[in-house]
mmCIF file of C-alpha atoms and ligand atoms in Angstrom:
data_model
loop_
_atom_site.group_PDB
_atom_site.id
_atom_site.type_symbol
_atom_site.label_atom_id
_atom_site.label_comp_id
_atom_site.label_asym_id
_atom_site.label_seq_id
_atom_site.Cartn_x
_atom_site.Cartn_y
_atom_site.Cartn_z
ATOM 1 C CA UNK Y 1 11.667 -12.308 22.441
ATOM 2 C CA UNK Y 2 10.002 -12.280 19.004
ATOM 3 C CA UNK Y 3 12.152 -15.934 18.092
ATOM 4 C CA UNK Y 4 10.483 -17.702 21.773
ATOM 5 C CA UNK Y 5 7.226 -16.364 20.305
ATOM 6 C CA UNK Y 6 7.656 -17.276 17.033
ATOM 7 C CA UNK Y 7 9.018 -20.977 17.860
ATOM 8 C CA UNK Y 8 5.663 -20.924 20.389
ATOM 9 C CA UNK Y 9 3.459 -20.225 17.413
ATOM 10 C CA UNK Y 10 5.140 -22.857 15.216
ATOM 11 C CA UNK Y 11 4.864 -25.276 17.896
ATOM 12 C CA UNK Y 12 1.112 -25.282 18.026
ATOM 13 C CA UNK Y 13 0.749 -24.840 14.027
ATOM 14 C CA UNK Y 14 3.155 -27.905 13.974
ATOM 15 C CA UNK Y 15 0.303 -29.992 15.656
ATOM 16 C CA UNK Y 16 -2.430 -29.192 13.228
ATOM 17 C CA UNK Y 17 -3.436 -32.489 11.115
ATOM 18 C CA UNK Y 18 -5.152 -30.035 8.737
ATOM 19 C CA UNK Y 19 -2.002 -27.969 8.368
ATOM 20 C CA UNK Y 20 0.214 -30.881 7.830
ATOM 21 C CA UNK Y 21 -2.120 -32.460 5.128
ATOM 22 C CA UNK Y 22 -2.272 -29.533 3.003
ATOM 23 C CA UNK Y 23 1.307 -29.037 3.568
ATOM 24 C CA UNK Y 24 1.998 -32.627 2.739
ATOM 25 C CA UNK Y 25 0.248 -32.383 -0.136
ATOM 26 C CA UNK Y 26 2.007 -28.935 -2.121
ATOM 27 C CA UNK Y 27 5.511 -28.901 0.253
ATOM 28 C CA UNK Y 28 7.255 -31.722 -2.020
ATOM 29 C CA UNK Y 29 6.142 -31.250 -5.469
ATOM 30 C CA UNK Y 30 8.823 -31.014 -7.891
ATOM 31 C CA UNK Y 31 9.342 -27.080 -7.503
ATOM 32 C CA UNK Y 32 7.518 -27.339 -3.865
ATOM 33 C CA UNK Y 33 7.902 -24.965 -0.788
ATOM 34 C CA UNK Y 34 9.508 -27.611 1.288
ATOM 35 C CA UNK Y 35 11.870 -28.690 -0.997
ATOM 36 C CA UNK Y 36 14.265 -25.473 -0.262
ATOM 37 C CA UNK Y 37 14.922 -26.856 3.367
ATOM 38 C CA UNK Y 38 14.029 -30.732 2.421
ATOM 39 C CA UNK Y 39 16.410 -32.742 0.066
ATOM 40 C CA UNK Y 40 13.201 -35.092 -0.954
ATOM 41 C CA UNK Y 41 11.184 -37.910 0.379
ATOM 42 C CA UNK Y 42 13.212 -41.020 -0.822
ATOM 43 C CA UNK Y 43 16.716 -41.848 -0.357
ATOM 44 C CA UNK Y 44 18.109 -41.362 -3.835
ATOM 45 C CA UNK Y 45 16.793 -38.098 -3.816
ATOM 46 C CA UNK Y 46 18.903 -37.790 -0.677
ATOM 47 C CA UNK Y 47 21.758 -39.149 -2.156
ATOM 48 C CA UNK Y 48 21.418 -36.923 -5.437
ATOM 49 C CA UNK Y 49 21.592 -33.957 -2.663
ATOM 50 C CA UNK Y 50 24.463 -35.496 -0.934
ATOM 51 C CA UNK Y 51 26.924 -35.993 -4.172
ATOM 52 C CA UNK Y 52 26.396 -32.433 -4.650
ATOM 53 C CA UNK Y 53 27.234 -31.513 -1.511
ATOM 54 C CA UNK Y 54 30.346 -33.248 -1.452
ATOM 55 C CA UNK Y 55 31.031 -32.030 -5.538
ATOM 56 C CA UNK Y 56 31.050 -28.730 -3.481
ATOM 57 C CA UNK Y 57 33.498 -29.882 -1.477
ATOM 58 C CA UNK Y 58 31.607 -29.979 1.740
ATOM 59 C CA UNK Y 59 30.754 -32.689 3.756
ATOM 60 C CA UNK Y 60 27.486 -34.635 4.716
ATOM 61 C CA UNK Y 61 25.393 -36.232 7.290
ATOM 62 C CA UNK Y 62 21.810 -37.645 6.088
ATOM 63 C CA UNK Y 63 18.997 -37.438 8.891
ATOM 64 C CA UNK Y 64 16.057 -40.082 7.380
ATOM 65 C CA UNK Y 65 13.159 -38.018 8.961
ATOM 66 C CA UNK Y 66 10.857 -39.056 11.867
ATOM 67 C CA UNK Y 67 10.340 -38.478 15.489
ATOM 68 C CA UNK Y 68 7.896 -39.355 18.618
ATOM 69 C CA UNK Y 69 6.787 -42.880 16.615
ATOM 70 C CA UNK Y 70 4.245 -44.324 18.747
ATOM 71 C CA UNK Y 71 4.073 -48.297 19.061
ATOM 72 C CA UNK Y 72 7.150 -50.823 18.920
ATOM 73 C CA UNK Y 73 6.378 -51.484 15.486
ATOM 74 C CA UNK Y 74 6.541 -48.079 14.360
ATOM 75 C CA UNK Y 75 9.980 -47.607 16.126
ATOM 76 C CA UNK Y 76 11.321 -51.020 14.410
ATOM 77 C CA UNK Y 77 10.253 -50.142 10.894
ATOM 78 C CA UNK Y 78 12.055 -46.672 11.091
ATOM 79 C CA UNK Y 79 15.501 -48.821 12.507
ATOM 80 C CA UNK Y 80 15.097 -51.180 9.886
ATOM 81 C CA UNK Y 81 14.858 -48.239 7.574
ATOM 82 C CA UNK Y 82 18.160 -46.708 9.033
ATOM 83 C CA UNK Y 83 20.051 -49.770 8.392
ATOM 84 C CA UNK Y 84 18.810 -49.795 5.231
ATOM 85 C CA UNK Y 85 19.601 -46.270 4.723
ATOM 86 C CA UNK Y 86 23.503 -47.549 5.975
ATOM 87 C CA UNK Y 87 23.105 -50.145 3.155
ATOM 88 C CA UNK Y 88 22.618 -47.419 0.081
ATOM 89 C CA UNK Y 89 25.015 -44.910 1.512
ATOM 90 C CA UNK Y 90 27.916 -47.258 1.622
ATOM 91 C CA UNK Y 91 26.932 -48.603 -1.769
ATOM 92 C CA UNK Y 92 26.426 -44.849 -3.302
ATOM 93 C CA UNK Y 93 30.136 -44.116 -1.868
ATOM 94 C CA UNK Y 94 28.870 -41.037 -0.088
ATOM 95 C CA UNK Y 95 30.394 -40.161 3.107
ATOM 96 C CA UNK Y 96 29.195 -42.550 6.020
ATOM 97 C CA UNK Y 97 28.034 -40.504 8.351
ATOM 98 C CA UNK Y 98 23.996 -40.608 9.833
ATOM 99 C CA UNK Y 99 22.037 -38.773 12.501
ATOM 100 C CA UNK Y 100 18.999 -40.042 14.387
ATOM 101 C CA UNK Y 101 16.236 -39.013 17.045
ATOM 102 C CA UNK Y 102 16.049 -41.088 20.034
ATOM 103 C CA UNK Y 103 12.278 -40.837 19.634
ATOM 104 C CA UNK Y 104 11.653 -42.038 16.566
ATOM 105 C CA UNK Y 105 13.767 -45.786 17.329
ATOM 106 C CA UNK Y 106 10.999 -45.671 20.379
ATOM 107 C CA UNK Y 107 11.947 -43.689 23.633
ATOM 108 C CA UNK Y 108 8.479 -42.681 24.151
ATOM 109 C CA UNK Y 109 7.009 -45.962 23.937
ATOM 110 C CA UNK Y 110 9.292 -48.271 25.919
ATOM 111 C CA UNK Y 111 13.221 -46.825 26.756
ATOM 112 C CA UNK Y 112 14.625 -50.551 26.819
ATOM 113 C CA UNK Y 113 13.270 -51.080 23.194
ATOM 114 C CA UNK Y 114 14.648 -48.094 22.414
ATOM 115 C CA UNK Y 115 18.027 -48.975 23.295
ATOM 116 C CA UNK Y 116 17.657 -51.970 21.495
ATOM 117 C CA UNK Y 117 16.974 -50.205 18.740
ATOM 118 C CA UNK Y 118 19.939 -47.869 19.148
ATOM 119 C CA UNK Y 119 22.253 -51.072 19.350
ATOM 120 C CA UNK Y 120 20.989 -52.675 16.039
ATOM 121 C CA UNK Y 121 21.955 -49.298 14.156
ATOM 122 C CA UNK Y 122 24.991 -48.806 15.682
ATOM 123 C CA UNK Y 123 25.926 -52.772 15.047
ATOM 124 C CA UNK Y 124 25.584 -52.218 11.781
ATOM 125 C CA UNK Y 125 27.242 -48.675 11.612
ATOM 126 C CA UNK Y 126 30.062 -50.382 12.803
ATOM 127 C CA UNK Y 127 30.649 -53.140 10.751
ATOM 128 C CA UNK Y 128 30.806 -50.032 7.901
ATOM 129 C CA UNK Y 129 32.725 -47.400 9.785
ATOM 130 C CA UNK Y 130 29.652 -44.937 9.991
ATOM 131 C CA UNK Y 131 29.459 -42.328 12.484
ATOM 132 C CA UNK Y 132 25.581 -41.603 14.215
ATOM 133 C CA UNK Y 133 24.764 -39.066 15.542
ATOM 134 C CA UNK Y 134 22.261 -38.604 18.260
ATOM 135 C CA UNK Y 135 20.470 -35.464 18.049
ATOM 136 C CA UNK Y 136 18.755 -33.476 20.894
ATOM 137 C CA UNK Y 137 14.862 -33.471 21.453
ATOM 138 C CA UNK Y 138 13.301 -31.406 23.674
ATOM 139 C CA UNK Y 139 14.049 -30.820 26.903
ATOM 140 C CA UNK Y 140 11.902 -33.581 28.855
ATOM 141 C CA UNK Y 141 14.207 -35.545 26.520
ATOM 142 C CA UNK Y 142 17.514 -34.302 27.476
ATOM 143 C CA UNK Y 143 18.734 -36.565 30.675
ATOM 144 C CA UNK Y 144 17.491 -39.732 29.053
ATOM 145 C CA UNK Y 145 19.233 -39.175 25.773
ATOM 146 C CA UNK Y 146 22.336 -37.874 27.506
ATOM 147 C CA UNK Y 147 21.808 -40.713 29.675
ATOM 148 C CA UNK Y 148 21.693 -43.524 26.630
ATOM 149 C CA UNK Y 149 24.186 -41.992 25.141
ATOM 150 C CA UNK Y 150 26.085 -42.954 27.955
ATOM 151 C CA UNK Y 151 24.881 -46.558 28.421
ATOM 152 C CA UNK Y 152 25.888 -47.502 24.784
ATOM 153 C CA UNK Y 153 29.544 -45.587 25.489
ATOM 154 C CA UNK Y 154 30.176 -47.686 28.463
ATOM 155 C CA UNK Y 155 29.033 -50.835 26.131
ATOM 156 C CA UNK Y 156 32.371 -49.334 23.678
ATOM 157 C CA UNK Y 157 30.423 -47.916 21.005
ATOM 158 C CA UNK Y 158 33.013 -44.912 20.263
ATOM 159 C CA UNK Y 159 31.194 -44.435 16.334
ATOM 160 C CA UNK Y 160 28.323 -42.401 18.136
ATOM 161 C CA UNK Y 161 27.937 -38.333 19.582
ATOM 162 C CA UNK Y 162 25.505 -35.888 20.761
ATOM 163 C CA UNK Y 163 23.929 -33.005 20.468
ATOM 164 C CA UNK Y 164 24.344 -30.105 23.396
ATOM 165 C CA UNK Y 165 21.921 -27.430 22.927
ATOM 166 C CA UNK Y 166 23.291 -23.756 24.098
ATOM 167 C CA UNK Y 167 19.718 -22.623 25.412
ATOM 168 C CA UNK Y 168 19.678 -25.249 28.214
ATOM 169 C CA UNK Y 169 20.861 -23.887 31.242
ATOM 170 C CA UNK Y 170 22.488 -27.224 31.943
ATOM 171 C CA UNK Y 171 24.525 -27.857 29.167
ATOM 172 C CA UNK Y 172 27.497 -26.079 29.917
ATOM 173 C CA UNK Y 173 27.930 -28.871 32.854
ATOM 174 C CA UNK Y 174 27.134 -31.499 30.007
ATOM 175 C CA UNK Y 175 29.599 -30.005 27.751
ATOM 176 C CA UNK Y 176 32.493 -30.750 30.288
ATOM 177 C CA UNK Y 177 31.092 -34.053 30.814
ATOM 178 C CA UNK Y 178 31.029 -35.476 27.359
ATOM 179 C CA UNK Y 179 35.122 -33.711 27.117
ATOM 180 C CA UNK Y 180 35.755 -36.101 30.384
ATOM 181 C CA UNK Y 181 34.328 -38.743 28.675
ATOM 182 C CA UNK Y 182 35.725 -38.228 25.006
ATOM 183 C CA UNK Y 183 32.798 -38.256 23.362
ATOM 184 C CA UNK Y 184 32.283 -35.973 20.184
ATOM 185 C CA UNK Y 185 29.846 -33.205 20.477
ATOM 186 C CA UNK Y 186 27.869 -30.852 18.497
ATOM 187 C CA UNK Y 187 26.712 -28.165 19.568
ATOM 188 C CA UNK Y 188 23.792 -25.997 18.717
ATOM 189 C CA UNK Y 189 21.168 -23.379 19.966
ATOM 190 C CA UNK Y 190 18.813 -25.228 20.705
ATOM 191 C CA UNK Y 191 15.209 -25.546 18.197
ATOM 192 C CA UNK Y 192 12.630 -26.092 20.280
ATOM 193 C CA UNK Y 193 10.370 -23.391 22.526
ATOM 194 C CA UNK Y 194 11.445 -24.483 26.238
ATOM 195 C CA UNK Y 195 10.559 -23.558 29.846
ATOM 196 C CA UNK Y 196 12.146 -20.636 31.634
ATOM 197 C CA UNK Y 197 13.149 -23.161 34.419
ATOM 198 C CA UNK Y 198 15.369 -25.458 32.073
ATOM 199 C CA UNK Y 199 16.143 -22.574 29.255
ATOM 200 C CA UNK Y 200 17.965 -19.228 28.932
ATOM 201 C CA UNK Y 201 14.844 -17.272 26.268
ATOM 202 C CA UNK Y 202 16.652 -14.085 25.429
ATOM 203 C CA UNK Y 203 18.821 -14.730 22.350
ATOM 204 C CA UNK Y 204 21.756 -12.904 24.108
ATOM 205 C CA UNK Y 205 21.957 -15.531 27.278
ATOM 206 C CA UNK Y 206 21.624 -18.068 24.486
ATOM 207 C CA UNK Y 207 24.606 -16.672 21.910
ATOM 208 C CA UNK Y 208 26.718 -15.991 25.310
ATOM 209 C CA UNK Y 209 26.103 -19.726 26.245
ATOM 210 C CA UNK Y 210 26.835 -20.581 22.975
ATOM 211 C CA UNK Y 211 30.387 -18.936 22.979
ATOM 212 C CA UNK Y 212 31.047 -20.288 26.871
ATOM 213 C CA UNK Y 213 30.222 -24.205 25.342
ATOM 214 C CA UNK Y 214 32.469 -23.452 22.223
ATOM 215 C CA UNK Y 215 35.574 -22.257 24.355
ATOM 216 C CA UNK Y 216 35.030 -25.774 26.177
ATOM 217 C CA UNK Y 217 34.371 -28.167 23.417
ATOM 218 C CA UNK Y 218 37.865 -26.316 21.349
ATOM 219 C CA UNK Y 219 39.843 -26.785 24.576
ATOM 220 C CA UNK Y 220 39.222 -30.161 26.159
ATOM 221 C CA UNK Y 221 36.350 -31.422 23.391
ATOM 222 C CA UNK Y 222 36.934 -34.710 20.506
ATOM 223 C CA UNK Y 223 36.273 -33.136 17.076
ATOM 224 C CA UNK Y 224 33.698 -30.746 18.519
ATOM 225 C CA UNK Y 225 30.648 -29.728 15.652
ATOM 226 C CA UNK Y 226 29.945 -25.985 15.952
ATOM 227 C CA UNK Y 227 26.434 -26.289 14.155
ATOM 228 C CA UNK Y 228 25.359 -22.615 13.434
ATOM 229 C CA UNK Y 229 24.196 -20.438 10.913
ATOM 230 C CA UNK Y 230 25.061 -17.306 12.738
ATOM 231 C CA UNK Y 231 27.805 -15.360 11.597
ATOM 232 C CA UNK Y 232 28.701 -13.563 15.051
ATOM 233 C CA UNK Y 233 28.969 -17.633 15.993
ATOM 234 C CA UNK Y 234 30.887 -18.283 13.384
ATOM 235 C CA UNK Y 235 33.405 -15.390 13.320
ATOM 236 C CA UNK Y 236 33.966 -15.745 17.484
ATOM 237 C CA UNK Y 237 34.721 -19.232 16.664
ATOM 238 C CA UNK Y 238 36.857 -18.691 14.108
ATOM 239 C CA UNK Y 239 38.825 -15.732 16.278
ATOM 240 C CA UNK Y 240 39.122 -18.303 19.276
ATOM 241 C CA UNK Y 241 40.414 -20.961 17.370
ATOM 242 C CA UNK Y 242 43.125 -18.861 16.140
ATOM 243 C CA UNK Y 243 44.051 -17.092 18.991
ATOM 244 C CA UNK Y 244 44.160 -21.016 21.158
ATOM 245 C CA UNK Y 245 46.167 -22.495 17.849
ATOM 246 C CA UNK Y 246 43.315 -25.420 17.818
ATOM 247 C CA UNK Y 247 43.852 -26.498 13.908
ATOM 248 C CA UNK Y 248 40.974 -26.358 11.316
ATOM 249 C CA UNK Y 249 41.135 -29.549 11.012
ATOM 250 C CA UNK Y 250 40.180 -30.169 14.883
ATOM 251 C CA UNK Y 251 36.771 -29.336 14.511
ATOM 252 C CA UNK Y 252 34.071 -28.570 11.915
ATOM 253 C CA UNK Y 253 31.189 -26.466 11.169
ATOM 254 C CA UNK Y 254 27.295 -27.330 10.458
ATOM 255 C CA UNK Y 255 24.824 -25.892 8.700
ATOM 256 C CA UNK Y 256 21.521 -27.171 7.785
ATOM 257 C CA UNK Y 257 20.302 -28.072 3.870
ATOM 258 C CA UNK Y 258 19.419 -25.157 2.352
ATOM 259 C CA UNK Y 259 20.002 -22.452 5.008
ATOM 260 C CA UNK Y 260 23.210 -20.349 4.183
ATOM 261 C CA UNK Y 261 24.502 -21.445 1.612
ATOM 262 C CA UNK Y 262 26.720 -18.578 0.577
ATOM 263 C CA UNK Y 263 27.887 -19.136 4.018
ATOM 264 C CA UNK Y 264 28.799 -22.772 4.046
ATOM 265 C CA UNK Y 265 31.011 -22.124 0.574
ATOM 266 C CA UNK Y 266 32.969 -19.467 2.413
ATOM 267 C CA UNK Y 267 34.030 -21.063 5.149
ATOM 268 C CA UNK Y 268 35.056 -24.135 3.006
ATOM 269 C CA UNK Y 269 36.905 -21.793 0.637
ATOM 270 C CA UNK Y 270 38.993 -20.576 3.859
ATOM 271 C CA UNK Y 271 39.642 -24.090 4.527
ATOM 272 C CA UNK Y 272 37.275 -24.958 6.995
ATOM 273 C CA UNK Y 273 35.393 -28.156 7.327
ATOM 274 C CA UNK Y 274 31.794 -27.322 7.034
ATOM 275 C CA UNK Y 275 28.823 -30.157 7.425
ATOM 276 C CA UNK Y 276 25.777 -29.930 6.070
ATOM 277 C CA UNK Y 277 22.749 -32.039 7.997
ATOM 278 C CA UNK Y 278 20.577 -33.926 4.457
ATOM 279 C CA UNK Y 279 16.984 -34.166 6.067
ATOM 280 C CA UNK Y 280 14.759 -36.287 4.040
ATOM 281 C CA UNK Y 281 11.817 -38.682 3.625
ATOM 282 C CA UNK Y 282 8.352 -38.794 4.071
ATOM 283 C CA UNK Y 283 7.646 -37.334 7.813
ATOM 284 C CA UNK Y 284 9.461 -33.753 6.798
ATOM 285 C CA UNK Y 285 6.872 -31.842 8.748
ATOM 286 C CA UNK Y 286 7.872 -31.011 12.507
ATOM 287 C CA UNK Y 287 11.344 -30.471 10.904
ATOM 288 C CA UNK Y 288 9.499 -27.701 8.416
ATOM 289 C CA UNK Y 289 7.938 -26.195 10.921
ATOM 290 C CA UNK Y 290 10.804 -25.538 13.543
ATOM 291 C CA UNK Y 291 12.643 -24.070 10.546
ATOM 292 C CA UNK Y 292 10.036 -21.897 10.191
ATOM 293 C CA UNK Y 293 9.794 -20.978 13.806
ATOM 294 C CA UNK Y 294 13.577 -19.812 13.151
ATOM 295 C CA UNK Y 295 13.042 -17.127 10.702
ATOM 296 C CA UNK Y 296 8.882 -16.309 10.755
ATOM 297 C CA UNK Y 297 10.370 -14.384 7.192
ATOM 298 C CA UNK Y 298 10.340 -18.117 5.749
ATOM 299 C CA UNK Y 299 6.672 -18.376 6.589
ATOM 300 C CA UNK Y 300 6.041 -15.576 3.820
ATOM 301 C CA UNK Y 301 8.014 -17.217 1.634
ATOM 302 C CA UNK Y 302 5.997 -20.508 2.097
ATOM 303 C CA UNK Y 303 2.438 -18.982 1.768
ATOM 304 C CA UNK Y 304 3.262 -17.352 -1.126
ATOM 305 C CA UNK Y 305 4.186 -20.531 -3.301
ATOM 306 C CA UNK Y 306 1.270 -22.262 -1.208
ATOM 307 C CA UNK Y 307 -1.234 -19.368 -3.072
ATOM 308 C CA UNK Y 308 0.377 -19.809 -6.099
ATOM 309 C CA UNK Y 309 0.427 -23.674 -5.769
ATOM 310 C CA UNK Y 310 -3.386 -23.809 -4.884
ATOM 311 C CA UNK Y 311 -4.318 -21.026 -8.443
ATOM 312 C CA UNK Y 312 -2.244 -23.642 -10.576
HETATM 313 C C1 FAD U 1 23.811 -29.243 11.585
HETATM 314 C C2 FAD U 1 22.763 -28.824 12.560
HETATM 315 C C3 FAD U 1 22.187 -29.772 13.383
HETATM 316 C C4 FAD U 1 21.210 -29.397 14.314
HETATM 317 N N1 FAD U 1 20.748 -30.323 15.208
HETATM 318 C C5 FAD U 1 19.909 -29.925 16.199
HETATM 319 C C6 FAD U 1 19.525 -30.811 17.235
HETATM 320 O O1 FAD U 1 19.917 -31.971 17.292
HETATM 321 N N2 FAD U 1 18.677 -30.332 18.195
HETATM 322 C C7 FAD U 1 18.218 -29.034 18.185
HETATM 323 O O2 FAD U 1 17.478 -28.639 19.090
HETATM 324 N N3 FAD U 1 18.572 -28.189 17.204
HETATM 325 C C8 FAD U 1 19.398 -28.597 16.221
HETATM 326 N N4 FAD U 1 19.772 -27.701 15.247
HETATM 327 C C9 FAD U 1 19.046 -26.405 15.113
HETATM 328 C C10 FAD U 1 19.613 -25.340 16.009
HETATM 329 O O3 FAD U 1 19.329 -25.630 17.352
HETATM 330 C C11 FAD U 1 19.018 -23.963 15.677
HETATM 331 O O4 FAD U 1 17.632 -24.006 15.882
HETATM 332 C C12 FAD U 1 19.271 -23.490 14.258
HETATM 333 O O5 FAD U 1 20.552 -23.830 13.837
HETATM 334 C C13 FAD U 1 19.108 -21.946 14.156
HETATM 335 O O6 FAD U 1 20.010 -21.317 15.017
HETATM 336 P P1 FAD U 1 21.366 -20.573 14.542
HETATM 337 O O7 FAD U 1 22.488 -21.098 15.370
HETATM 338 O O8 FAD U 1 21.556 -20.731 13.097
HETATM 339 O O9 FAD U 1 21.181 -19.074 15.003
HETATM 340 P P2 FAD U 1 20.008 -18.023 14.836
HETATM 341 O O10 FAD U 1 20.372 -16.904 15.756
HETATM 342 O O11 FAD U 1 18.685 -18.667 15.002
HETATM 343 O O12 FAD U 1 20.143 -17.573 13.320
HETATM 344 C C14 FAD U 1 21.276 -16.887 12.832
HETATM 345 C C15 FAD U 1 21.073 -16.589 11.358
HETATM 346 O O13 FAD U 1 21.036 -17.811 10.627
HETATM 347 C C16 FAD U 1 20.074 -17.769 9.590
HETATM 348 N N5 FAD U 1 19.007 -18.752 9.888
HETATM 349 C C17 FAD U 1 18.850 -19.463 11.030
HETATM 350 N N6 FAD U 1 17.793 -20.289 10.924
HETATM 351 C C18 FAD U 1 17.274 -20.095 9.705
HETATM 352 C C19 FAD U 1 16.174 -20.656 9.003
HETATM 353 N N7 FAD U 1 15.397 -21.596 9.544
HETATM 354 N N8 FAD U 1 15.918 -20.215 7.741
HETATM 355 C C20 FAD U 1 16.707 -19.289 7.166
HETATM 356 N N9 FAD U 1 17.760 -18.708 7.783
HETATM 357 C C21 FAD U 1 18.043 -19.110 9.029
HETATM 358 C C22 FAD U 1 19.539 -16.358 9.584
HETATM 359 O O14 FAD U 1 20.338 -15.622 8.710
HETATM 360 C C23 FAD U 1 19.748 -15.912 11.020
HETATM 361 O O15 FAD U 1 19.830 -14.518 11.156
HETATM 362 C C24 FAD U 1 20.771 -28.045 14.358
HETATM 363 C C25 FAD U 1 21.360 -27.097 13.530
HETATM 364 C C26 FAD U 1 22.364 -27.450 12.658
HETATM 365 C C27 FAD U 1 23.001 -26.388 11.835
#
């Protein structure tokens, strides 16, 4: 109850130009607030953030920011960025592996362009052995992502999966699907504050959904991603894959930058594979702000250094 409250409040915070200027403004200086969840603004900060991830002995995808661009040029500077991005990470030697929001290569502002979009990346992600992941918007989003997810599948790109998000009632169904299909999945809870109608809200429906969509994607899934920070998750996972005799080396765990990170080395010291999702660049702000709908105890945390920013 208090977390669907808490993402509703960040929500509407999330849309306040005022909010996000100020924010802008103190969240990324060198010791900023935003910097504990944000690996920087520019790529080689995101690399820097990377090669330490993978010192660690953990692995990485990078995420360059942005969603819900709104013209065609927006949505082609921010694919010409990815590519780019491709570019730096091959020539860094960091692990080739992306993720990417449907509506920031365009879906709002014309689907076909989007998919367009979509194809260029994944073009050049495959002339460099990258995997891309799709991620999972919110819900008026889900049956058109699922859906050109699909599309480019059927056109043979196998170097791309998606995100299945355990609060959506219909994802179990979806889960099963993408197994038929052999796509890779990764699953998650789900960040966004969603309708009653399309969405389980009490955290229990949510975690039991969770562990239902795990069971399927270790069974019948392709490399399933069990993206959680949770440790009840974590250890049912864990207990399931034993008990089934599905190898570590089957699936993975996620985490996101920053969050857990006494966690994440754990599970790597037990010799699990453990991801962790390298957010960065300029538009950091909606991301911020659903990670502070997570845990309102972050918010504290935030307008603290903000006070302390603003006296300096
Ligand atoms: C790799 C990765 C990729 C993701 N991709 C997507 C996506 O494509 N679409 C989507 O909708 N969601 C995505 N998410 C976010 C996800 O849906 C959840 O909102 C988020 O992971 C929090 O849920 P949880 O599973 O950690 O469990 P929760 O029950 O929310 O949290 C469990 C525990 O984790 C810790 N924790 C969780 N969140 C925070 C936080 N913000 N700050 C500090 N501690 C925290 C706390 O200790 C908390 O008690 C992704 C998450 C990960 C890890």
């Amino acid at each position: 109850m208090l977390q669907t409250v808490s993402k509703a409040f960040f929500h509407i915070l999330a849309g306040s130009k005022t909010l996000k200027r100020t924010a802008s403004r103190y969240g990324m200086r060198p010791r900023g607030f935003a910097r504990r969840f944000i690996a920087g603004e520019s790529v080689e900060e995101a690399i820097e953030a990377a090669r330490q991830i993978e010192a660690a002995g953990l692995l990485v995808t990078l995420d360059h920011l942005g969603e819900a661009v709104g013209s065609v040029a927006e949505a082609d500077a921010a694919t010409r960025a990815y590519i780019g991005l491709l570019d730096r990470i091959a020539s860094a030697g960091i692990e080739r592996n992306v993720s990417l929001k449907l509506t920031q290569l365009g879906l709002t502002v014309d689907r076909a362009t989007c998919v367009d979009n979509l194809r260029r990346i994944l073009d050049a992600a495959t002339a460099k052995s990258f995997f891309v992941r799709i991620d999972m918007e919110d819900s008026p989003y889900t049956a058109v992502t699922l859906e050109i997810f699909e599309t480019i599948w059927q056109l043979g790109y196998r170097n791309a999966g998606v995100v299945l998000q355990s609060c959506v009632r219909r994802s179990e169904e979806d889960a099963a699907h993408m197994n038929a299909l052999g796509a890779r999945v990764r699953l998650v809870k789900g960040a966004y504050k969603e309708p009653t109608k399309v969405a389980f809200q009490a955290k229990s429906d949510v975690d039991a959904a969770f562990l239902r969509i795990m069971k399927v994607l270790l069974m019948g899934g392709h490399y399933p991603a069990i993206a959680t920070h949770d440790s009840a998750m974590i250890a049912a996972t864990r207990a399931y894959a034993a008990e089934r005799a599905v190898a570590p080396s089957a699936f993975e765990f996620q985490m996101l930058y920053g969050i857990r990170r006494d966690l994440q080395a754990s599970l790597a010291r037990d010799g699990f594979r453990l991801r962790v999702y390298v957010p960065f660049g300029r538009e950091w702000f909606p991301y911020f702000m659903r990670r502070l709908g997570e845990r309102p105890a972050n918010a504290t945390f935030v307008l603290r250094s903000l006070l302390s920013e603003r006296r300096a």
